[in-house]
mmCIF file of C-alpha atoms in Angstrom:
data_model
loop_
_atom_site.group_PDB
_atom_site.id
_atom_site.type_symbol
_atom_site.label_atom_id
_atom_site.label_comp_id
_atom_site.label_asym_id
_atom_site.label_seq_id
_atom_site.Cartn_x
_atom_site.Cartn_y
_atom_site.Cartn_z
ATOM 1 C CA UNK A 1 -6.715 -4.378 -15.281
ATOM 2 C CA UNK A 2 -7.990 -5.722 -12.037
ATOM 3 C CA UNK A 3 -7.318 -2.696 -10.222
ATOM 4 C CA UNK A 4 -8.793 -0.831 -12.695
ATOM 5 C CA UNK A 5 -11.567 -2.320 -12.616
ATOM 6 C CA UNK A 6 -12.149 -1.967 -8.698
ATOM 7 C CA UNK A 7 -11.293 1.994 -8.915
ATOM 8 C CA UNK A 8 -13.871 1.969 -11.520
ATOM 9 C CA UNK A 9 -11.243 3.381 -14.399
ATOM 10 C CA UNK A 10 -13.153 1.023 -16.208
ATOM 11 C CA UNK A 11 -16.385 -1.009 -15.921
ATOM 12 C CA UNK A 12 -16.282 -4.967 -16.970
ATOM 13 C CA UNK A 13 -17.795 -6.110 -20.131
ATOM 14 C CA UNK A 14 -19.394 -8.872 -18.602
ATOM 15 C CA UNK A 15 -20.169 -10.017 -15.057
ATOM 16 C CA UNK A 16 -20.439 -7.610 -11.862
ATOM 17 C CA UNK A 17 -18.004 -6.533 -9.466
ATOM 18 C CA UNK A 18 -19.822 -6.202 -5.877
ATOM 19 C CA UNK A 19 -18.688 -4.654 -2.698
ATOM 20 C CA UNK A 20 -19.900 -6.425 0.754
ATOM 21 C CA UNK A 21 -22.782 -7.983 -1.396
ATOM 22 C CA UNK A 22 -23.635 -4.565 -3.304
ATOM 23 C CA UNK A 23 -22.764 -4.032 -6.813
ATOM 24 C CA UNK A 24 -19.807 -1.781 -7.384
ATOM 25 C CA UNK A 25 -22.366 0.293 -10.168
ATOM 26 C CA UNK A 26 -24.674 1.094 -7.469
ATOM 27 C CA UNK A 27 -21.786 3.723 -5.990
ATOM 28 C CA UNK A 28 -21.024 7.477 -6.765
ATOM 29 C CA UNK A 29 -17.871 6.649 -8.527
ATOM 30 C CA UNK A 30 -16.430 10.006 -6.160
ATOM 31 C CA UNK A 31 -17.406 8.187 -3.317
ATOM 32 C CA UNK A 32 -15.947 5.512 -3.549
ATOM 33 C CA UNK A 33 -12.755 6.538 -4.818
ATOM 34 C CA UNK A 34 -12.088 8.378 -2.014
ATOM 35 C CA UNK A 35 -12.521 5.167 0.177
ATOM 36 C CA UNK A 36 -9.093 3.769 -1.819
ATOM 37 C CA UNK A 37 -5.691 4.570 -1.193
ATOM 38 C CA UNK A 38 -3.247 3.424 -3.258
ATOM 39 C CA UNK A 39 0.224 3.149 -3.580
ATOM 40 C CA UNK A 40 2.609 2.119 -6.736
ATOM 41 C CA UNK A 41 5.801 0.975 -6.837
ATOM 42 C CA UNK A 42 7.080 4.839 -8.204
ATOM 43 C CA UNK A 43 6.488 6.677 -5.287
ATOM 44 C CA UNK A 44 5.217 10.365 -5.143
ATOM 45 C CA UNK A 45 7.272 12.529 -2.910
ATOM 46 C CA UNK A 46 7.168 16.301 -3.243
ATOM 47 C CA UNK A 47 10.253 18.870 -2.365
ATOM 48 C CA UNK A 48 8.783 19.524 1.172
ATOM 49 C CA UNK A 49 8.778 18.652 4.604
ATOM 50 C CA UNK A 50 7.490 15.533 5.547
ATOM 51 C CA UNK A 51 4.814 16.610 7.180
ATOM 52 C CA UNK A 52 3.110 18.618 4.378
ATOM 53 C CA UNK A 53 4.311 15.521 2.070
ATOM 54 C CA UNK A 54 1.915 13.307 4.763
ATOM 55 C CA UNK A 55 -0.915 15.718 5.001
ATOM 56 C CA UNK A 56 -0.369 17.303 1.321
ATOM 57 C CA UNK A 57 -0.028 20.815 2.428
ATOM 58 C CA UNK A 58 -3.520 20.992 4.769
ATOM 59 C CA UNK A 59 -3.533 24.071 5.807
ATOM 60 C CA UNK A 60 -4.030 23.468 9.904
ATOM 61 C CA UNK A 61 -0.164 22.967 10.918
ATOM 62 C CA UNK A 62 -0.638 24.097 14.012
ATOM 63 C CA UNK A 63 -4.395 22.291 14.433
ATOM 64 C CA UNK A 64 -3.398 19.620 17.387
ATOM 65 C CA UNK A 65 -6.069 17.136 15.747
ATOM 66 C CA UNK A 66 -4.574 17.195 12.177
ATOM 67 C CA UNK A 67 -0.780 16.810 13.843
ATOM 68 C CA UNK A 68 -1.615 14.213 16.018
ATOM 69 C CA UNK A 69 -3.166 12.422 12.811
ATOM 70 C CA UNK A 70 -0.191 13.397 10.997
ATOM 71 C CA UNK A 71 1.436 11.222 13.833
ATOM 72 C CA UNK A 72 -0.650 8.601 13.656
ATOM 73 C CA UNK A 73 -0.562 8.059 10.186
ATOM 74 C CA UNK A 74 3.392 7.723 10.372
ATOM 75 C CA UNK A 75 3.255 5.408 13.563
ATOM 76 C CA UNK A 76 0.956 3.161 11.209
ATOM 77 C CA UNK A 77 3.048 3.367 8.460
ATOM 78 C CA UNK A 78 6.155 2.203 10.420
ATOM 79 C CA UNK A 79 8.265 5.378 9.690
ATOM 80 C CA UNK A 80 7.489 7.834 13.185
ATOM 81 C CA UNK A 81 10.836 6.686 14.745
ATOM 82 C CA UNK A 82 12.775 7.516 11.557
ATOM 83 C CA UNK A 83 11.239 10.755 11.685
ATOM 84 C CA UNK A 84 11.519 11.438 15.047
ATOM 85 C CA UNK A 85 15.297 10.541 15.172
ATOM 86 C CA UNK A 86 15.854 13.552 12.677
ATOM 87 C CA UNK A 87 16.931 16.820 14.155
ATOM 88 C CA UNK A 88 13.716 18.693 12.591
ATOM 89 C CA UNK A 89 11.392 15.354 13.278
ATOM 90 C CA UNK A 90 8.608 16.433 10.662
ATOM 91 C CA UNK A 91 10.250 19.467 9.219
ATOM 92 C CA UNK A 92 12.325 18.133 7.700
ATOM 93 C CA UNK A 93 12.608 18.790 4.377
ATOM 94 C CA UNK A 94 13.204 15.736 2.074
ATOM 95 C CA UNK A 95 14.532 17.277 -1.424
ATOM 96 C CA UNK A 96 13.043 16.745 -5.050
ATOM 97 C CA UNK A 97 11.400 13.532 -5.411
ATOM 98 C CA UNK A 98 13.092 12.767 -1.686
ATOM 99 C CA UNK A 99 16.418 12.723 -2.538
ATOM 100 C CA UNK A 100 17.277 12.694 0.885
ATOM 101 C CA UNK A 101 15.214 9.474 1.447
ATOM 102 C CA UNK A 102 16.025 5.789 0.739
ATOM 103 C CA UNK A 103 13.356 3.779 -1.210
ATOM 104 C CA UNK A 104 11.776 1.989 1.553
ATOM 105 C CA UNK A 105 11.410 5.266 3.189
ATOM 106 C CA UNK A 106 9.680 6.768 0.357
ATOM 107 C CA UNK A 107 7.493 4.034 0.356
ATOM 108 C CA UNK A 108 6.665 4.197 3.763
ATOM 109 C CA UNK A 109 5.971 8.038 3.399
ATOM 110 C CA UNK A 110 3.686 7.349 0.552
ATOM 111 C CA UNK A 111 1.593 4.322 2.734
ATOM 112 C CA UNK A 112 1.357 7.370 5.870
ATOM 113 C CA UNK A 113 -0.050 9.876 3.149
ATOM 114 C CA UNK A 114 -2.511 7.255 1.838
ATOM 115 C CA UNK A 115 -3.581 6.133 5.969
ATOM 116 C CA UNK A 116 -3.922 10.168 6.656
ATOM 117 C CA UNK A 117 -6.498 10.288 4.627
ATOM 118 C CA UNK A 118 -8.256 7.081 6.172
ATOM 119 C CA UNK A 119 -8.780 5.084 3.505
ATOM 120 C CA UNK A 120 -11.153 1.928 3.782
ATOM 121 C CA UNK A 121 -9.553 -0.276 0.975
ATOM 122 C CA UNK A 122 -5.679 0.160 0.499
ATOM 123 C CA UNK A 123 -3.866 -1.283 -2.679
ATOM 124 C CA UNK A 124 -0.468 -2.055 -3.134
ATOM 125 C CA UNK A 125 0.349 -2.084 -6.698
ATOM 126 C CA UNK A 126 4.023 -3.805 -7.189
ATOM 127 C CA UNK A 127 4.826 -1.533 -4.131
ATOM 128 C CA UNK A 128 8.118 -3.483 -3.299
ATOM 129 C CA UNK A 129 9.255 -4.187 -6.321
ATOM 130 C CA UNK A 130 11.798 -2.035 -6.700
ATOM 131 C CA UNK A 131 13.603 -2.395 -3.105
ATOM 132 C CA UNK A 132 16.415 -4.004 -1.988
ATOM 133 C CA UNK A 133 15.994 -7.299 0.858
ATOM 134 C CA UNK A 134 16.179 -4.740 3.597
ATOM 135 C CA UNK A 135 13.609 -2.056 2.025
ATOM 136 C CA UNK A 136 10.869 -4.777 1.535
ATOM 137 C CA UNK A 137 11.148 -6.146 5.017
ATOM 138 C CA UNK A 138 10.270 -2.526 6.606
ATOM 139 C CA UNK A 139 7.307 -2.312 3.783
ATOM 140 C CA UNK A 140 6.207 -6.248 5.004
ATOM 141 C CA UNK A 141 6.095 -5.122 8.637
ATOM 142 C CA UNK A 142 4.316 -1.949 7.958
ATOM 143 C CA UNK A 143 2.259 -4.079 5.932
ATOM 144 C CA UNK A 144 1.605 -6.443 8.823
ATOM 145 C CA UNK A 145 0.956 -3.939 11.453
ATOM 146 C CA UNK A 146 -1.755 -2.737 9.381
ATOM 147 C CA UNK A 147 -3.647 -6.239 8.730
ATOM 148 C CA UNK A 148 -6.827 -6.387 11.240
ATOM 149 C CA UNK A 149 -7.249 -2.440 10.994
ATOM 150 C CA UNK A 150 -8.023 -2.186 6.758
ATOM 151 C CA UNK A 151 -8.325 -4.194 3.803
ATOM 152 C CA UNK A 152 -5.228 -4.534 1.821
ATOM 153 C CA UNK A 153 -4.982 -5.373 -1.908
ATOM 154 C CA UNK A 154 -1.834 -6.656 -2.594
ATOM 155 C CA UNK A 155 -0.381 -6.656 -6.249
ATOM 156 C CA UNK A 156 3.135 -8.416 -6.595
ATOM 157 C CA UNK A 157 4.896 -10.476 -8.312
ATOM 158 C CA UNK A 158 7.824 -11.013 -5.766
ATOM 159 C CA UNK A 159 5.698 -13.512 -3.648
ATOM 160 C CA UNK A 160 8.132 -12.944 -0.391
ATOM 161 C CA UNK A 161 5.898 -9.841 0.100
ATOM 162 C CA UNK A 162 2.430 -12.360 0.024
ATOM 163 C CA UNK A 163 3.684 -14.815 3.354
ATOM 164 C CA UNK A 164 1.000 -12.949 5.941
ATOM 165 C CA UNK A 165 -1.843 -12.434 3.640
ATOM 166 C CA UNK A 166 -4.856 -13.831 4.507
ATOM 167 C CA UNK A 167 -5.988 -14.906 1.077
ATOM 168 C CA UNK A 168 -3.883 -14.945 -2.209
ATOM 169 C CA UNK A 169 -5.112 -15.261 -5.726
ATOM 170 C CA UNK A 170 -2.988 -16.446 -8.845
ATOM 171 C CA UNK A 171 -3.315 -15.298 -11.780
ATOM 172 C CA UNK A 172 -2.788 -16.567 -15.761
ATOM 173 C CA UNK A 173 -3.877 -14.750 -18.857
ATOM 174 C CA UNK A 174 -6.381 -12.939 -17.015
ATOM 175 C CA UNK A 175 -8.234 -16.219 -15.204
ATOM 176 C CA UNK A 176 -7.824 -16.652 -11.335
ATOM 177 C CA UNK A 177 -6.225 -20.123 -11.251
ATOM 178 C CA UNK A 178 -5.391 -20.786 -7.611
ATOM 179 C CA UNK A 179 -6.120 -19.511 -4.365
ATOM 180 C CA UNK A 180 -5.771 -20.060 -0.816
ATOM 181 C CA UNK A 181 -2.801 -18.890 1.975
ATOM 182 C CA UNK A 182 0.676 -18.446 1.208
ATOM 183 C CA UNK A 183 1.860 -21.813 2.936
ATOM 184 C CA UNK A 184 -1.055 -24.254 1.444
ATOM 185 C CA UNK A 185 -0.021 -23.389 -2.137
ATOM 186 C CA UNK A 186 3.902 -23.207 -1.552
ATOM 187 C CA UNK A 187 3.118 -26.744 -0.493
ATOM 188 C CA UNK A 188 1.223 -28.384 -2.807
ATOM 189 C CA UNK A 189 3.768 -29.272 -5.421
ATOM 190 C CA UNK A 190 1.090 -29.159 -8.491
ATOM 191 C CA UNK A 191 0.120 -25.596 -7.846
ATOM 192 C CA UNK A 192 1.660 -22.657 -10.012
ATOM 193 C CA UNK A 193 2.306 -20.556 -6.844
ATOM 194 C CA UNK A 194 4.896 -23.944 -5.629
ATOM 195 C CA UNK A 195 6.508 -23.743 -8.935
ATOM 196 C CA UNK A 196 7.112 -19.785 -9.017
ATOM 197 C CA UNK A 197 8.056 -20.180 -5.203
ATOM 198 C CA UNK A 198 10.998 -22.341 -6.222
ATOM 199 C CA UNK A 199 12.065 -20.167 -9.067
ATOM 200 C CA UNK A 200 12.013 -17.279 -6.756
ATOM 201 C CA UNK A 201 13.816 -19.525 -3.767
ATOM 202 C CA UNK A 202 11.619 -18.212 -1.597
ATOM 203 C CA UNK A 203 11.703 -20.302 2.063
#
């Protein structure tokens, strides 16, 4: 609902949502949609190569700007040396709904694709939730290597993925009922995020 809310899917019934101080009404909804990337936790990958599933199919293959920012984008994304260590690099052609891919590496596509369009806001809706141990550390350090460069909305409820945030909200039946960083509330034995931490045995 939250996300919703910030894409502008739908507009609150009460109270405003505002954006660096303005109100989130005051934008072209167009706009400012195409300032969001997002990326779910049932990633989109098309029966091409990977660089048209990056760049979805722009037509300038052999433009030096739009490779290089195909490039880019992967670096970013923490997936170039995968692609690089494959004997067509970004030709390669990754099968229906990238069959040939493992599930962090489809996420990882989907996070370039999002960064090639150069998003300003970039949410992550349940985006590990479906990976193994291994899968969600790549996502976390492509994650990581991001934080500094965008701003990152972060919806999970595996709370490993949360430990480098720089501000985490909890929510109950709607109502924001903690926040602060990851360590402060794994801490503080009263808080709801301590008590899911220990159900989730997360160190």
């Amino acid at each position: 609902s939250i996300i919703d809310l910030i894409t502008m899917l739908n507009l609150p019934s009460k109270g405003n949502i505002k954006v660096d101080g303005i109100l989130l009404n005051d934008f072209q909804v167009k706009n400012w949609r195409n300032q969001i990337g997002y990326v779910s936790q049932d990633p989109i990958i098309f029966d091409d190569t990977i660089f048209n599933n990056i760049s979805m199919r722009i037509n300038k293959k052999n433009n030096k700007k739009i490779i290089q920012k195909v490039r880019d984008s992967a670096r970013k994304a923490n997936i170039l040396d995968f692609i690089e260590s494959l004997p067509k690099k970004f030709n390669t052609k990754v099968g229906d709904r990238g069959l040939m891919l493992s599930g962090g590496q489809k996420q990882k596509l989907m996070i370039a694709r999002e960064l090639f369009r150069e998003p300003n806001l970039l949410i992550l809706d349940e985006a590990t939730s479906s990976l193994d141990s291994r899968s969600e550390l790549e996502i976390q350090n492509s994650i990581n290597s991001l934080m500094g460069s965008i701003t990152i909305i972060i919806i999970a409820h595996r709370l490993s993925t949360l430990k480098k945030v720089d501000k985490i909200l909890v929510l109950e039946k709607g109502t924001i009922v903690e926040t602060g960083r990851f360590n402060d509330l794994k801490l503080n034995n009263n808080s709801k995020f301590s008590q899911l931490s220990k159900i989730q045995n997360i160190k």
